Amino acid sequence: MNEGSRKAIIAAFLANLGIAVAKLIGFAITGSAGLLAESMHSLADTGNQALLMFGSRRGKRKADAAHPFGYGPERYFWAFVVALVLFSLGGLFALYEGIEKLIHPHEVESPIVAFVILGVAIVLESWSLRTAVHEARPAKRPGQTWWRFIHTTKAPELPVVLLEDSGALLGLFFALAGLTMAEITGSPRWDAVGSIAIGALLVVIAFALAREMKGLLIGEAASDEDQRAIEASLVAPPAVLGIIHLKTMHLGPEDVLVAAKVEFDHGLDNAGLAKAIDEAERSLRAAVPIATTVYIEPDIRRPTTS
């Protein structure tokens, strides 16, 4: 995990922990369904940041006989677990609580306390989101949209924090709107509606996260930019005539497996061919440092039959 991801996770962990405690105190005083839903959301987010840090540590373990390509995919696995936690502990609980309070409405007590806590939570969550955006910006290509960045990046931590913080901030405004409507209309059911909106939002975010992490868990190819750099570096040595076949796969955010069939000068003897393969590999590793596992097989391009 790079330093930017670590800073974003720590900021989100501290913000969510403080927000969760404040919301739980607010719920105990007011009985607000929106505050309870948001409390569980913040507790889930706090646990999720811990899971991301845990996954990062697990992913750093060195390759061994049982896992010869290393443990990099653990970062994707724990990010997928984050999506499951967000769906169950955050989304489903908020939906259940909202529906329960919609059927059996409960008058919100001490609404001023709830408004103050939501205001503090919005400030803290905005700080956490600002930190995540600041740390993610260097990894985002110029002109690239944030959604495209989330969809294409191979590092799971920043997209998770960005989506969670964005959802948390929007959820706070849902809770604030529900509480405001409950006070204006005198109907506590609006507070329950806010909780249902929060639950639906979290379910959508959880599905989006799960979808992104599923692709990385299954095994995604290197980015188009890295793919072009790999191809250019492999054909750079003079002994290389061309690439016959090339496959890449991310074993982790900073670990790419490269397997290539390459056509070399037909006049090379065994020693010359071995030297040419080594030269092609050095060229590749220099151009794309995250290509940590490289297999180059010499072959001859055969004419295609019509």
Short mmCIF file of N, CA and C in Angstrom, two decimals, residues 166-234:
data_model
loop_
_atom_site.label_atom_id
_atom_site.label_comp_id
_atom_site.label_asym_id
_atom_site.label_seq_id
_atom_site.Cartn_x
_atom_site.Cartn_y
_atom_site.Cartn_z
N SER A 166 -17.93 9.17 0.31
CA SER A 166 -18.97 9.85 -0.47
C SER A 166 -20.35 9.38 -0.02
N GLY A 167 -20.50 8.06 0.16
CA GLY A 167 -21.78 7.52 0.62
C GLY A 167 -22.12 7.98 2.03
N ALA A 168 -21.11 8.06 2.88
CA ALA A 168 -21.34 8.49 4.26
C ALA A 168 -21.81 9.94 4.31
N LEU A 169 -21.17 10.79 3.51
CA LEU A 169 -21.56 12.20 3.49
C LEU A 169 -22.97 12.38 2.95
N LEU A 170 -23.30 11.66 1.88
CA LEU A 170 -24.65 11.73 1.32
C LEU A 170 -25.67 11.16 2.30
N GLY A 171 -25.29 10.08 3.00
CA GLY A 171 -26.17 9.48 4.00
C GLY A 171 -26.48 10.44 5.15
N LEU A 172 -25.48 11.24 5.54
CA LEU A 172 -25.70 12.23 6.60
C LEU A 172 -26.72 13.28 6.17
N PHE A 173 -26.65 13.67 4.92
CA PHE A 173 -27.64 14.63 4.42
C PHE A 173 -29.03 14.01 4.34
N PHE A 174 -29.10 12.70 4.03
CA PHE A 174 -30.39 12.01 4.07
C PHE A 174 -30.96 12.02 5.49
N ALA A 175 -30.09 11.71 6.47
CA ALA A 175 -30.53 11.71 7.86
C ALA A 175 -30.97 13.11 8.29
N LEU A 176 -30.21 14.12 7.87
CA LEU A 176 -30.54 15.50 8.20
C LEU A 176 -31.87 15.91 7.58
N ALA A 177 -32.08 15.51 6.32
CA ALA A 177 -33.35 15.84 5.65
C ALA A 177 -34.52 15.16 6.32
N GLY A 178 -34.35 13.88 6.69
CA GLY A 178 -35.43 13.15 7.35
C GLY A 178 -35.79 13.76 8.70
N LEU A 179 -34.77 14.14 9.46
CA LEU A 179 -34.99 14.74 10.77
C LEU A 179 -35.65 16.11 10.64
N THR A 180 -35.20 16.87 9.64
CA THR A 180 -35.78 18.21 9.42
C THR A 180 -37.26 18.10 9.05
N MET A 181 -37.58 17.17 8.14
CA MET A 181 -38.98 16.98 7.74
C MET A 181 -39.83 16.49 8.91
N ALA A 182 -39.24 15.65 9.76
CA ALA A 182 -39.98 15.17 10.93
C ALA A 182 -40.33 16.32 11.86
N GLU A 183 -39.41 17.27 12.02
CA GLU A 183 -39.66 18.42 12.89
C GLU A 183 -40.67 19.39 12.25
N ILE A 184 -40.56 19.57 10.93
CA ILE A 184 -41.46 20.52 10.25
C ILE A 184 -42.89 19.99 10.23
N THR A 185 -43.05 18.69 9.90
CA THR A 185 -44.40 18.12 9.74
C THR A 185 -44.97 17.56 11.04
N GLY A 186 -44.10 17.31 12.01
CA GLY A 186 -44.55 16.68 13.24
C GLY A 186 -44.75 15.18 13.10
N SER A 187 -44.34 14.60 11.96
CA SER A 187 -44.48 13.16 11.73
C SER A 187 -43.13 12.48 11.84
N PRO A 188 -42.94 11.58 12.82
CA PRO A 188 -41.65 10.89 12.97
C PRO A 188 -41.36 9.91 11.84
N ARG A 189 -42.35 9.64 11.01
CA ARG A 189 -42.12 8.71 9.90
C ARG A 189 -41.08 9.25 8.90
N TRP A 190 -40.93 10.58 8.83
CA TRP A 190 -39.92 11.15 7.96
C TRP A 190 -38.51 10.73 8.40
N ASP A 191 -38.32 10.59 9.70
CA ASP A 191 -37.03 10.12 10.22
C ASP A 191 -36.77 8.69 9.73
N ALA A 192 -37.83 7.89 9.72
CA ALA A 192 -37.71 6.51 9.22
C ALA A 192 -37.41 6.49 7.73
N VAL A 193 -38.03 7.41 6.98
CA VAL A 193 -37.76 7.51 5.54
C VAL A 193 -36.28 7.82 5.30
N GLY A 194 -35.72 8.69 6.13
CA GLY A 194 -34.29 9.00 6.02
C GLY A 194 -33.44 7.76 6.22
N SER A 195 -33.82 6.93 7.20
CA SER A 195 -33.08 5.68 7.45
C SER A 195 -33.18 4.73 6.27
N ILE A 196 -34.36 4.64 5.66
CA ILE A 196 -34.54 3.76 4.49
C ILE A 196 -33.69 4.25 3.32
N ALA A 197 -33.65 5.57 3.13
CA ALA A 197 -32.83 6.14 2.05
C ALA A 197 -31.35 5.83 2.28
N ILE A 198 -30.91 5.91 3.54
CA ILE A 198 -29.51 5.58 3.87
C ILE A 198 -29.23 4.12 3.54
N GLY A 199 -30.15 3.23 3.92
CA GLY A 199 -29.97 1.80 3.65
C GLY A 199 -29.88 1.51 2.17
N ALA A 200 -30.77 2.12 1.38
CA ALA A 200 -30.75 1.89 -0.07
C ALA A 200 -29.44 2.39 -0.67
N LEU A 201 -28.97 3.54 -0.20
CA LEU A 201 -27.71 4.09 -0.69
C LEU A 201 -26.55 3.14 -0.40
N LEU A 202 -26.49 2.62 0.82
CA LEU A 202 -25.39 1.73 1.19
C LEU A 202 -25.42 0.43 0.41
N VAL A 203 -26.60 -0.09 0.13
CA VAL A 203 -26.72 -1.31 -0.66
C VAL A 203 -26.17 -1.07 -2.07
N VAL A 204 -26.50 0.07 -2.67
CA VAL A 204 -26.00 0.41 -4.01
C VAL A 204 -24.47 0.51 -4.00
N ILE A 205 -23.92 1.21 -3.00
CA ILE A 205 -22.46 1.37 -2.92
C ILE A 205 -21.79 0.01 -2.71
N ALA A 206 -22.40 -0.83 -1.86
CA ALA A 206 -21.83 -2.16 -1.61
C ALA A 206 -21.78 -2.99 -2.89
N PHE A 207 -22.84 -2.93 -3.68
CA PHE A 207 -22.85 -3.67 -4.95
C PHE A 207 -21.79 -3.13 -5.91
N ALA A 208 -21.63 -1.80 -5.95
CA ALA A 208 -20.61 -1.20 -6.82
C ALA A 208 -19.21 -1.64 -6.41
N LEU A 209 -18.95 -1.64 -5.10
CA LEU A 209 -17.64 -2.09 -4.60
C LEU A 209 -17.40 -3.56 -4.90
N ALA A 210 -18.42 -4.39 -4.65
CA ALA A 210 -18.28 -5.83 -4.89
C ALA A 210 -18.00 -6.11 -6.36
N ARG A 211 -18.65 -5.36 -7.24
CA ARG A 211 -18.44 -5.54 -8.68
C ARG A 211 -17.01 -5.21 -9.07
N GLU A 212 -16.48 -4.11 -8.54
CA GLU A 212 -15.11 -3.73 -8.87
C GLU A 212 -14.10 -4.74 -8.32
N MET A 213 -14.30 -5.18 -7.08
CA MET A 213 -13.36 -6.11 -6.46
C MET A 213 -13.45 -7.50 -7.09
N LYS A 214 -14.63 -7.88 -7.57
CA LYS A 214 -14.78 -9.18 -8.22
C LYS A 214 -13.86 -9.29 -9.43
N GLY A 215 -13.81 -8.24 -10.24
CA GLY A 215 -12.95 -8.26 -11.41
C GLY A 215 -11.48 -8.43 -11.04
N LEU A 216 -11.05 -7.75 -9.98
CA LEU A 216 -9.66 -7.85 -9.55
C LEU A 216 -9.36 -9.21 -8.95
N LEU A 217 -10.33 -9.79 -8.23
CA LEU A 217 -10.14 -11.12 -7.64
C LEU A 217 -10.02 -12.19 -8.72
N ILE A 218 -10.84 -12.08 -9.76
CA ILE A 218 -10.80 -13.05 -10.85
C ILE A 218 -9.48 -12.95 -11.60
N GLY A 219 -8.98 -11.73 -11.74
CA GLY A 219 -7.71 -11.52 -12.42
C GLY A 219 -7.86 -10.59 -13.60
N GLU A 220 -7.44 -9.34 -13.44
CA GLU A 220 -7.54 -8.35 -14.51
C GLU A 220 -6.19 -8.17 -15.19
N ALA A 221 -6.25 -7.86 -16.47
CA ALA A 221 -5.03 -7.60 -17.23
C ALA A 221 -4.42 -6.27 -16.79
N ALA A 222 -3.18 -6.04 -17.18
CA ALA A 222 -2.54 -4.76 -16.92
C ALA A 222 -3.30 -3.65 -17.63
N SER A 223 -3.14 -2.44 -17.18
CA SER A 223 -3.82 -1.30 -17.80
C SER A 223 -3.36 -1.14 -19.25
N ASP A 224 -4.16 -0.44 -20.04
CA ASP A 224 -3.78 -0.22 -21.44
C ASP A 224 -2.42 0.46 -21.55
N GLU A 225 -2.17 1.41 -20.65
CA GLU A 225 -0.89 2.13 -20.66
C GLU A 225 0.27 1.18 -20.39
N ASP A 226 0.13 0.34 -19.36
CA ASP A 226 1.19 -0.63 -19.04
C ASP A 226 1.33 -1.67 -20.16
N GLN A 227 0.20 -2.07 -20.74
CA GLN A 227 0.23 -3.05 -21.83
C GLN A 227 1.04 -2.51 -23.01
N ARG A 228 0.81 -1.25 -23.35
CA ARG A 228 1.57 -0.65 -24.47
C ARG A 228 3.06 -0.56 -24.13
N ALA A 229 3.37 -0.22 -22.86
CA ALA A 229 4.77 -0.13 -22.45
C ALA A 229 5.44 -1.50 -22.48
N ILE A 230 4.71 -2.53 -22.09
CA ILE A 230 5.25 -3.90 -22.12
C ILE A 230 5.57 -4.31 -23.55
N GLU A 231 4.63 -4.06 -24.45
CA GLU A 231 4.84 -4.43 -25.85
C GLU A 231 6.02 -3.68 -26.45
N ALA A 232 6.11 -2.37 -26.18
CA ALA A 232 7.21 -1.58 -26.74
C ALA A 232 8.56 -2.04 -26.20
N SER A 233 8.61 -2.38 -24.90
CA SER A 233 9.89 -2.78 -24.31
C SER A 233 10.34 -4.16 -24.79
N LEU A 234 9.38 -5.04 -25.06
CA LEU A 234 9.75 -6.38 -25.51
C LEU A 234 10.34 -6.37 -26.92
#
